[in-house]
């Protein structure tokens, strides 16, 4: 289960209680909880105390913590990533990987903080979703059996690829140069989806393009019906069938 600080900022106190209970229940069934900081002061309406209390609570429920140092510095005033790692460990976070922008990432591996520089690439085209790309590759690699340091390298590789393309989603052809993850996903059977083997119908890949081909959203004008709608002047005529008035 993946969530971020933006999600936490949208919930009321009652909603946060229900969310925390659901996360605890999922962890009881061998589920894993991944939390990304993504702290946005506007979403918390300037209530720093509430933001700190909420983050402290949900960092303690995180099996994998993926904070950004800029967020932690802005909310807590951490002097360096080492201070961030110590504080999150005190909150009860399990695995910790701190993203530090162009300075790389810091992974807490076997009690020591390992610094990993970013992948060597040219100037970025668009920095949108670079952190999300790092998170996606990191979590995927960890579920596939890679260690935290190796997973961070996969995160750097995918983030560097996304940085070279405009927008949040890079083309599929750009992913071919990324390191392959061939390990079997280590997901409990109770959390496996029987439909996960095939892509959803609205995201099938077109043979003429490497981008997903999406269907238009269903609305009042294009909702499928049993009978196609026709213009009033072009409606089919129906032959009236007489019924017997009495019973036989």
PDB file of C-alpha atoms in Angstrom:
ATOM      1  CA  UNK A   1       0.000   0.000   0.000  1.00  0.00           C
ATOM      2  CA  UNK A   2       1.533   3.291  -1.127  1.00  0.00           C
ATOM      3  CA  UNK A   3       0.562   6.704   0.203  1.00  0.00           C
ATOM      4  CA  UNK A   4       2.087  10.129   0.596  1.00  0.00           C
ATOM      5  CA  UNK A   5       1.760  13.270   2.647  1.00  0.00           C
ATOM      6  CA  UNK A   6      -0.680  14.721   0.123  1.00  0.00           C
ATOM      7  CA  UNK A   7      -3.069  11.868   0.919  1.00  0.00           C
ATOM      8  CA  UNK A   8      -2.667  12.418   4.651  1.00  0.00           C
ATOM      9  CA  UNK A   9      -3.425  16.128   4.335  1.00  0.00           C
ATOM     10  CA  UNK A  10      -6.850  15.385   2.810  1.00  0.00           C
ATOM     11  CA  UNK A  11      -8.188  13.269   5.702  1.00  0.00           C
ATOM     12  CA  UNK A  12      -9.980  14.402   8.813  1.00  0.00           C
ATOM     13  CA  UNK A  13      -8.932  13.027  12.185  1.00  0.00           C
ATOM     14  CA  UNK A  14     -11.602  10.352  11.942  1.00  0.00           C
ATOM     15  CA  UNK A  15     -10.438   9.477   8.453  1.00  0.00           C
ATOM     16  CA  UNK A  16      -6.843   9.212   9.615  1.00  0.00           C
ATOM     17  CA  UNK A  17      -7.909   6.837  12.381  1.00  0.00           C
ATOM     18  CA  UNK A  18      -9.686   4.594   9.878  1.00  0.00           C
ATOM     19  CA  UNK A  19      -6.729   4.731   7.498  1.00  0.00           C
ATOM     20  CA  UNK A  20      -4.300   3.793  10.266  1.00  0.00           C
ATOM     21  CA  UNK A  21      -6.511   0.879  11.246  1.00  0.00           C
ATOM     22  CA  UNK A  22      -6.654  -0.361   7.653  1.00  0.00           C
ATOM     23  CA  UNK A  23      -2.874  -0.166   7.328  1.00  0.00           C
ATOM     24  CA  UNK A  24      -2.371  -2.092  10.562  1.00  0.00           C
ATOM     25  CA  UNK A  25      -4.799  -4.765   9.346  1.00  0.00           C
ATOM     26  CA  UNK A  26      -2.934  -5.033   6.036  1.00  0.00           C
ATOM     27  CA  UNK A  27       0.393  -5.400   7.801  1.00  0.00           C
ATOM     28  CA  UNK A  28      -1.158  -8.158   9.873  1.00  0.00           C
ATOM     29  CA  UNK A  29      -1.780 -10.034   6.619  1.00  0.00           C
ATOM     30  CA  UNK A  30       1.861  -9.692   5.520  1.00  0.00           C
ATOM     31  CA  UNK A  31       1.111  -6.515   3.589  1.00  0.00           C
ATOM     32  CA  UNK A  32       3.680  -3.773   3.181  1.00  0.00           C
ATOM     33  CA  UNK A  33       3.136  -0.067   3.667  1.00  0.00           C
ATOM     34  CA  UNK A  34       5.193   2.474   1.715  1.00  0.00           C
ATOM     35  CA  UNK A  35       5.068   6.150   2.719  1.00  0.00           C
ATOM     36  CA  UNK A  36       6.452   9.093   0.750  1.00  0.00           C
ATOM     37  CA  UNK A  37       6.743  12.460   2.487  1.00  0.00           C
ATOM     38  CA  UNK A  38       5.534  14.773  -0.336  1.00  0.00           C
ATOM     39  CA  UNK A  39       4.955  17.521   2.207  1.00  0.00           C
ATOM     40  CA  UNK A  40       3.038  20.502   0.811  1.00  0.00           C
ATOM     41  CA  UNK A  41       2.421  23.276   3.380  1.00  0.00           C
ATOM     42  CA  UNK A  42      -0.608  24.537   1.452  1.00  0.00           C
ATOM     43  CA  UNK A  43      -2.386  21.224   1.896  1.00  0.00           C
ATOM     44  CA  UNK A  44      -1.981  21.481   5.662  1.00  0.00           C
ATOM     45  CA  UNK A  45      -3.203  25.100   5.700  1.00  0.00           C
ATOM     46  CA  UNK A  46      -0.118  26.171   7.598  1.00  0.00           C
ATOM     47  CA  UNK A  47      -0.858  23.878  10.552  1.00  0.00           C
ATOM     48  CA  UNK A  48       2.697  22.640  11.110  1.00  0.00           C
ATOM     49  CA  UNK A  49       1.899  20.988  14.444  1.00  0.00           C
ATOM     50  CA  UNK A  50      -0.842  18.834  12.922  1.00  0.00           C
ATOM     51  CA  UNK A  51       1.401  17.921   9.990  1.00  0.00           C
ATOM     52  CA  UNK A  52       4.196  16.824  12.323  1.00  0.00           C
ATOM     53  CA  UNK A  53       1.860  14.771  14.508  1.00  0.00           C
ATOM     54  CA  UNK A  54       0.307  13.049  11.495  1.00  0.00           C
ATOM     55  CA  UNK A  55       3.615  12.278   9.818  1.00  0.00           C
ATOM     56  CA  UNK A  56       5.076  10.916  13.046  1.00  0.00           C
ATOM     57  CA  UNK A  57       2.115   8.569  13.356  1.00  0.00           C
ATOM     58  CA  UNK A  58       2.275   7.222   9.812  1.00  0.00           C
ATOM     59  CA  UNK A  59       6.067   7.012   9.599  1.00  0.00           C
ATOM     60  CA  UNK A  60       5.680   4.535  12.448  1.00  0.00           C
ATOM     61  CA  UNK A  61       3.431   2.404  10.204  1.00  0.00           C
ATOM     62  CA  UNK A  62       5.801   2.492   7.222  1.00  0.00           C
ATOM     63  CA  UNK A  63       7.633  -0.672   6.257  1.00  0.00           C
ATOM     64  CA  UNK A  64       9.439   1.402   3.622  1.00  0.00           C
ATOM     65  CA  UNK A  65       9.939   5.134   4.167  1.00  0.00           C
ATOM     66  CA  UNK A  66      10.789   7.206   1.072  1.00  0.00           C
ATOM     67  CA  UNK A  67      11.088  10.789   2.302  1.00  0.00           C
ATOM     68  CA  UNK A  68      12.599  13.699   0.411  1.00  0.00           C
ATOM     69  CA  UNK A  69      15.199  15.613   2.360  1.00  0.00           C
ATOM     70  CA  UNK A  70      13.822  18.957   1.187  1.00  0.00           C
ATOM     71  CA  UNK A  71      10.426  18.050   2.683  1.00  0.00           C
ATOM     72  CA  UNK A  72      11.946  16.898   5.964  1.00  0.00           C
ATOM     73  CA  UNK A  73      14.125  19.989   6.196  1.00  0.00           C
ATOM     74  CA  UNK A  74      11.136  22.235   5.548  1.00  0.00           C
ATOM     75  CA  UNK A  75       8.890  20.549   8.114  1.00  0.00           C
ATOM     76  CA  UNK A  76      11.369  19.497  10.814  1.00  0.00           C
ATOM     77  CA  UNK A  77      14.452  21.636  10.119  1.00  0.00           C
ATOM     78  CA  UNK A  78      16.789  18.651   9.750  1.00  0.00           C
ATOM     79  CA  UNK A  79      20.385  19.703   9.222  1.00  0.00           C
ATOM     80  CA  UNK A  80      21.357  16.724   7.043  1.00  0.00           C
ATOM     81  CA  UNK A  81      19.993  13.358   5.820  1.00  0.00           C
ATOM     82  CA  UNK A  82      21.627  11.617   8.759  1.00  0.00           C
ATOM     83  CA  UNK A  83      19.420  13.602  11.159  1.00  0.00           C
ATOM     84  CA  UNK A  84      16.378  12.654   9.063  1.00  0.00           C
ATOM     85  CA  UNK A  85      17.277   8.952   9.213  1.00  0.00           C
ATOM     86  CA  UNK A  86      17.758   9.056  12.989  1.00  0.00           C
ATOM     87  CA  UNK A  87      14.417  10.785  13.533  1.00  0.00           C
ATOM     88  CA  UNK A  88      12.484   8.373  11.290  1.00  0.00           C
ATOM     89  CA  UNK A  89      14.078   5.430  13.053  1.00  0.00           C
ATOM     90  CA  UNK A  90      12.907   6.931  16.321  1.00  0.00           C
ATOM     91  CA  UNK A  91       9.367   7.137  14.924  1.00  0.00           C
ATOM     92  CA  UNK A  92       9.464   3.418  14.132  1.00  0.00           C
ATOM     93  CA  UNK A  93       9.951   3.448  10.366  1.00  0.00           C
ATOM     94  CA  UNK A  94      11.373   0.213   8.990  1.00  0.00           C
ATOM     95  CA  UNK A  95      13.442   0.636   5.849  1.00  0.00           C
ATOM     96  CA  UNK A  96      14.543   4.190   5.040  1.00  0.00           C
ATOM     97  CA  UNK A  97      15.667   5.679   1.725  1.00  0.00           C
ATOM     98  CA  UNK A  98      16.046   9.465   1.651  1.00  0.00           C
ATOM     99  CA  UNK A  99      15.866  11.201  -1.730  1.00  0.00           C
ATOM    100  CA  UNK A 100      18.107  14.242  -1.969  1.00  0.00           C
ATOM    101  CA  UNK A 101      17.422  15.664  -5.432  1.00  0.00           C
ATOM    102  CA  UNK A 102      20.469  16.075  -7.621  1.00  0.00           C
ATOM    103  CA  UNK A 103      22.687  15.044  -4.723  1.00  0.00           C
ATOM    104  CA  UNK A 104      21.475  11.446  -4.937  1.00  0.00           C
ATOM    105  CA  UNK A 105      19.910   9.245  -2.283  1.00  0.00           C
ATOM    106  CA  UNK A 106      20.800   8.010   1.186  1.00  0.00           C
ATOM    107  CA  UNK A 107      19.867   4.436   2.061  1.00  0.00           C
ATOM    108  CA  UNK A 108      19.897   3.080   5.596  1.00  0.00           C
ATOM    109  CA  UNK A 109      21.381  -0.367   5.031  1.00  0.00           C
ATOM    110  CA  UNK A 110      22.229  -2.618   7.985  1.00  0.00           C
ATOM    111  CA  UNK A 111      22.446   0.298  10.375  1.00  0.00           C
ATOM    112  CA  UNK A 112      24.643   2.560   8.257  1.00  0.00           C
ATOM    113  CA  UNK A 113      23.635   5.365   5.914  1.00  0.00           C
ATOM    114  CA  UNK A 114      24.925   4.724   2.382  1.00  0.00           C
ATOM    115  CA  UNK A 115      25.078   7.599  -0.097  1.00  0.00           C
ATOM    116  CA  UNK A 116      24.356   6.833  -3.757  1.00  0.00           C
ATOM    117  CA  UNK A 117      25.039   9.483  -6.372  1.00  0.00           C
ATOM    118  CA  UNK A 118      22.554  10.067  -9.179  1.00  0.00           C
ATOM    119  CA  UNK A 119      22.996   8.426 -12.560  1.00  0.00           C
ATOM    120  CA  UNK A 120      25.281  10.375 -14.909  1.00  0.00           C
ATOM    121  CA  UNK A 121      23.027  12.081 -17.454  1.00  0.00           C
ATOM    122  CA  UNK A 122      22.830  15.395 -19.322  1.00  0.00           C
ATOM    123  CA  UNK A 123      20.775  18.399 -18.257  1.00  0.00           C
ATOM    124  CA  UNK A 124      17.175  17.469 -17.378  1.00  0.00           C
ATOM    125  CA  UNK A 125      14.387  18.318 -19.801  1.00  0.00           C
ATOM    126  CA  UNK A 126      11.576  18.212 -17.216  1.00  0.00           C
ATOM    127  CA  UNK A 127      11.870  17.345 -13.532  1.00  0.00           C
ATOM    128  CA  UNK A 128       8.169  16.484 -13.179  1.00  0.00           C
ATOM    129  CA  UNK A 129       7.572  13.119 -11.465  1.00  0.00           C
ATOM    130  CA  UNK A 130      11.256  12.299 -11.013  1.00  0.00           C
ATOM    131  CA  UNK A 131      10.648  11.445  -7.365  1.00  0.00           C
ATOM    132  CA  UNK A 132       7.613   9.340  -8.242  1.00  0.00           C
ATOM    133  CA  UNK A 133       9.666   7.451 -10.828  1.00  0.00           C
ATOM    134  CA  UNK A 134      12.355   6.780  -8.228  1.00  0.00           C
ATOM    135  CA  UNK A 135       9.734   5.458  -5.806  1.00  0.00           C
ATOM    136  CA  UNK A 136       8.158   3.210  -8.424  1.00  0.00           C
ATOM    137  CA  UNK A 137      11.446   1.590  -9.429  1.00  0.00           C
ATOM    138  CA  UNK A 138      12.619   1.287  -5.822  1.00  0.00           C
ATOM    139  CA  UNK A 139       9.460  -0.458  -4.625  1.00  0.00           C
ATOM    140  CA  UNK A 140       9.325  -2.711  -7.688  1.00  0.00           C
ATOM    141  CA  UNK A 141      12.948  -3.763  -7.174  1.00  0.00           C
ATOM    142  CA  UNK A 142      12.404  -4.464  -3.486  1.00  0.00           C
ATOM    143  CA  UNK A 143       9.339  -6.601  -4.214  1.00  0.00           C
ATOM    144  CA  UNK A 144      11.415  -8.445  -6.808  1.00  0.00           C
ATOM    145  CA  UNK A 145      13.988  -9.360  -4.178  1.00  0.00           C
ATOM    146  CA  UNK A 146      16.680  -6.705  -4.667  1.00  0.00           C
ATOM    147  CA  UNK A 147      18.376  -5.173  -1.637  1.00  0.00           C
ATOM    148  CA  UNK A 148      17.844  -1.532  -0.593  1.00  0.00           C
ATOM    149  CA  UNK A 149      21.068  -0.280  -2.211  1.00  0.00           C
ATOM    150  CA  UNK A 150      20.387  -2.090  -5.485  1.00  0.00           C
ATOM    151  CA  UNK A 151      16.789  -0.851  -5.421  1.00  0.00           C
ATOM    152  CA  UNK A 152      18.018   2.738  -5.056  1.00  0.00           C
ATOM    153  CA  UNK A 153      20.179   2.274  -8.143  1.00  0.00           C
ATOM    154  CA  UNK A 154      17.109   1.147 -10.072  1.00  0.00           C
ATOM    155  CA  UNK A 155      15.312   4.221  -8.762  1.00  0.00           C
ATOM    156  CA  UNK A 156      18.090   6.496 -10.017  1.00  0.00           C
ATOM    157  CA  UNK A 157      18.029   4.837 -13.436  1.00  0.00           C
ATOM    158  CA  UNK A 158      14.289   5.303 -13.928  1.00  0.00           C
ATOM    159  CA  UNK A 159      14.285   8.840 -12.545  1.00  0.00           C
ATOM    160  CA  UNK A 160      17.142   9.798 -14.880  1.00  0.00           C
ATOM    161  CA  UNK A 161      15.160   8.451 -17.827  1.00  0.00           C
ATOM    162  CA  UNK A 162      12.029  10.398 -16.865  1.00  0.00           C
ATOM    163  CA  UNK A 163      14.090  13.582 -16.509  1.00  0.00           C
ATOM    164  CA  UNK A 164      14.986  13.403 -20.203  1.00  0.00           C
ATOM    165  CA  UNK A 165      11.356  13.567 -21.379  1.00  0.00           C
ATOM    166  CA  UNK A 166       8.701  16.282 -21.070  1.00  0.00           C
ATOM    167  CA  UNK A 167       5.784  15.497 -18.815  1.00  0.00           C
ATOM    168  CA  UNK A 168       5.319  13.002 -16.032  1.00  0.00           C
ATOM    169  CA  UNK A 169       5.236   9.803 -18.131  1.00  0.00           C
ATOM    170  CA  UNK A 170       8.094   8.874 -20.446  1.00  0.00           C
ATOM    171  CA  UNK A 171       7.646   6.755 -23.554  1.00  0.00           C
ATOM    172  CA  UNK A 172       7.908   3.003 -23.213  1.00  0.00           C
ATOM    173  CA  UNK A 173      10.811   2.966 -25.664  1.00  0.00           C
ATOM    174  CA  UNK A 174      12.823   4.978 -23.131  1.00  0.00           C
ATOM    175  CA  UNK A 175      12.518   2.147 -20.618  1.00  0.00           C
ATOM    176  CA  UNK A 176      14.395  -0.399 -22.738  1.00  0.00           C
ATOM    177  CA  UNK A 177      17.778   0.900 -21.584  1.00  0.00           C
ATOM    178  CA  UNK A 178      16.929   0.482 -17.906  1.00  0.00           C
ATOM    179  CA  UNK A 179      18.371  -2.404 -15.877  1.00  0.00           C
ATOM    180  CA  UNK A 180      16.099  -5.418 -16.114  1.00  0.00           C
ATOM    181  CA  UNK A 181      14.551  -6.819 -12.952  1.00  0.00           C
ATOM    182  CA  UNK A 182      14.156 -10.523 -13.553  1.00  0.00           C
ATOM    183  CA  UNK A 183      13.483 -11.703 -10.001  1.00  0.00           C
ATOM    184  CA  UNK A 184      10.073 -13.076  -9.142  1.00  0.00           C
ATOM    185  CA  UNK A 185       7.905 -10.635  -7.262  1.00  0.00           C
ATOM    186  CA  UNK A 186       7.871 -11.522  -3.586  1.00  0.00           C
ATOM    187  CA  UNK A 187       4.198 -10.754  -2.916  1.00  0.00           C
ATOM    188  CA  UNK A 188       2.061 -12.843  -0.541  1.00  0.00           C
ATOM    189  CA  UNK A 189      -0.545 -14.991  -2.277  1.00  0.00           C
ATOM    190  CA  UNK A 190      -3.306 -13.320  -0.273  1.00  0.00           C
ATOM    191  CA  UNK A 191      -2.477 -10.032  -2.003  1.00  0.00           C
ATOM    192  CA  UNK A 192      -2.166 -11.344  -5.550  1.00  0.00           C
ATOM    193  CA  UNK A 193      -4.777 -10.170  -8.008  1.00  0.00           C
ATOM    194  CA  UNK A 194      -6.054 -12.763 -10.510  1.00  0.00           C
ATOM    195  CA  UNK A 195      -6.327 -10.038 -13.154  1.00  0.00           C
ATOM    196  CA  UNK A 196      -2.766  -8.761 -12.700  1.00  0.00           C
ATOM    197  CA  UNK A 197      -1.436 -10.937 -15.499  1.00  0.00           C
ATOM    198  CA  UNK A 198      -3.122  -8.913 -18.235  1.00  0.00           C
ATOM    199  CA  UNK A 199      -3.211  -5.107 -18.622  1.00  0.00           C
ATOM    200  CA  UNK A 200      -6.548  -3.354 -18.161  1.00  0.00           C
ATOM    201  CA  UNK A 201      -8.616  -2.802 -21.280  1.00  0.00           C
ATOM    202  CA  UNK A 202      -8.307   0.965 -21.064  1.00  0.00           C
ATOM    203  CA  UNK A 203      -4.486   0.773 -21.100  1.00  0.00           C
ATOM    204  CA  UNK A 204      -3.788  -1.674 -23.936  1.00  0.00           C
ATOM    205  CA  UNK A 205      -0.701  -0.814 -25.971  1.00  0.00           C
ATOM    206  CA  UNK A 206      -1.371   0.063 -29.590  1.00  0.00           C
ATOM    207  CA  UNK A 207       0.798  -1.826 -32.133  1.00  0.00           C
ATOM    208  CA  UNK A 208       1.448   1.457 -33.963  1.00  0.00           C
ATOM    209  CA  UNK A 209       2.691   3.311 -30.928  1.00  0.00           C
ATOM    210  CA  UNK A 210       4.589   2.658 -27.723  1.00  0.00           C
ATOM    211  CA  UNK A 211       2.136   4.713 -25.681  1.00  0.00           C
ATOM    212  CA  UNK A 212      -0.909   3.192 -23.976  1.00  0.00           C
ATOM    213  CA  UNK A 213      -4.120   3.548 -25.945  1.00  0.00           C
ATOM    214  CA  UNK A 214      -6.786   4.745 -23.549  1.00  0.00           C
ATOM    215  CA  UNK A 215     -10.515   4.650 -24.026  1.00  0.00           C
ATOM    216  CA  UNK A 216     -12.505   7.856 -23.495  1.00  0.00           C
ATOM    217  CA  UNK A 217     -14.194   8.191 -20.124  1.00  0.00           C
ATOM    218  CA  UNK A 218     -17.764   6.971 -19.924  1.00  0.00           C
ATOM    219  CA  UNK A 219     -20.268   9.816 -19.797  1.00  0.00           C
ATOM    220  CA  UNK A 220     -23.953  10.381 -20.415  1.00  0.00           C
ATOM    221  CA  UNK A 221     -23.333  10.743 -24.160  1.00  0.00           C
ATOM    222  CA  UNK A 222     -21.178   7.681 -24.780  1.00  0.00           C
ATOM    223  CA  UNK A 223     -22.394   5.239 -22.143  1.00  0.00           C
ATOM    224  CA  UNK A 224     -22.998   1.858 -23.794  1.00  0.00           C
ATOM    225  CA  UNK A 225     -26.611   0.723 -24.054  1.00  0.00           C
ATOM    226  CA  UNK A 226     -28.303  -2.418 -25.212  1.00  0.00           C
ATOM    227  CA  UNK A 227     -29.705  -0.507 -28.199  1.00  0.00           C
ATOM    228  CA  UNK A 228     -27.799   2.191 -30.030  1.00  0.00           C
ATOM    229  CA  UNK A 229     -29.323   5.645 -29.882  1.00  0.00           C
ATOM    230  CA  UNK A 230     -30.581   7.058 -33.180  1.00  0.00           C
ATOM    231  CA  UNK A 231     -31.776  10.438 -34.287  1.00  0.00           C
ATOM    232  CA  UNK A 232     -35.545  11.017 -34.026  1.00  0.00           C
ATOM    233  CA  UNK A 233     -35.923  11.096 -37.792  1.00  0.00           C
ATOM    234  CA  UNK A 234     -33.991   7.890 -38.273  1.00  0.00           C
ATOM    235  CA  UNK A 235     -35.547   5.638 -35.671  1.00  0.00           C
ATOM    236  CA  UNK A 236     -36.611   2.169 -36.777  1.00  0.00           C
ATOM    237  CA  UNK A 237     -40.286   1.462 -37.082  1.00  0.00           C
ATOM    238  CA  UNK A 238     -41.778  -1.328 -35.054  1.00  0.00           C
ATOM    239  CA  UNK A 239     -44.650  -3.497 -36.304  1.00  0.00           C
ATOM    240  CA  UNK A 240     -47.552  -3.599 -33.904  1.00  0.00           C
ATOM    241  CA  UNK A 241     -48.515  -7.078 -32.805  1.00  0.00           C
ATOM    242  CA  UNK A 242     -52.139  -7.630 -31.820  1.00  0.00           C
ATOM    243  CA  UNK A 243     -52.801  -9.655 -28.730  1.00  0.00           C
ATOM    244  CA  UNK A 244     -55.937 -11.699 -28.055  1.00  0.00           C
ATOM    245  CA  UNK A 245     -58.315  -9.970 -25.713  1.00  0.00           C
ATOM    246  CA  UNK A 246     -59.490 -13.146 -24.008  1.00  0.00           C
ATOM    247  CA  UNK A 247     -57.825 -16.161 -22.609  1.00  0.00           C
ATOM    248  CA  UNK A 248     -57.724 -19.444 -24.488  1.00  0.00           C
TER     249      UNK A 248
END
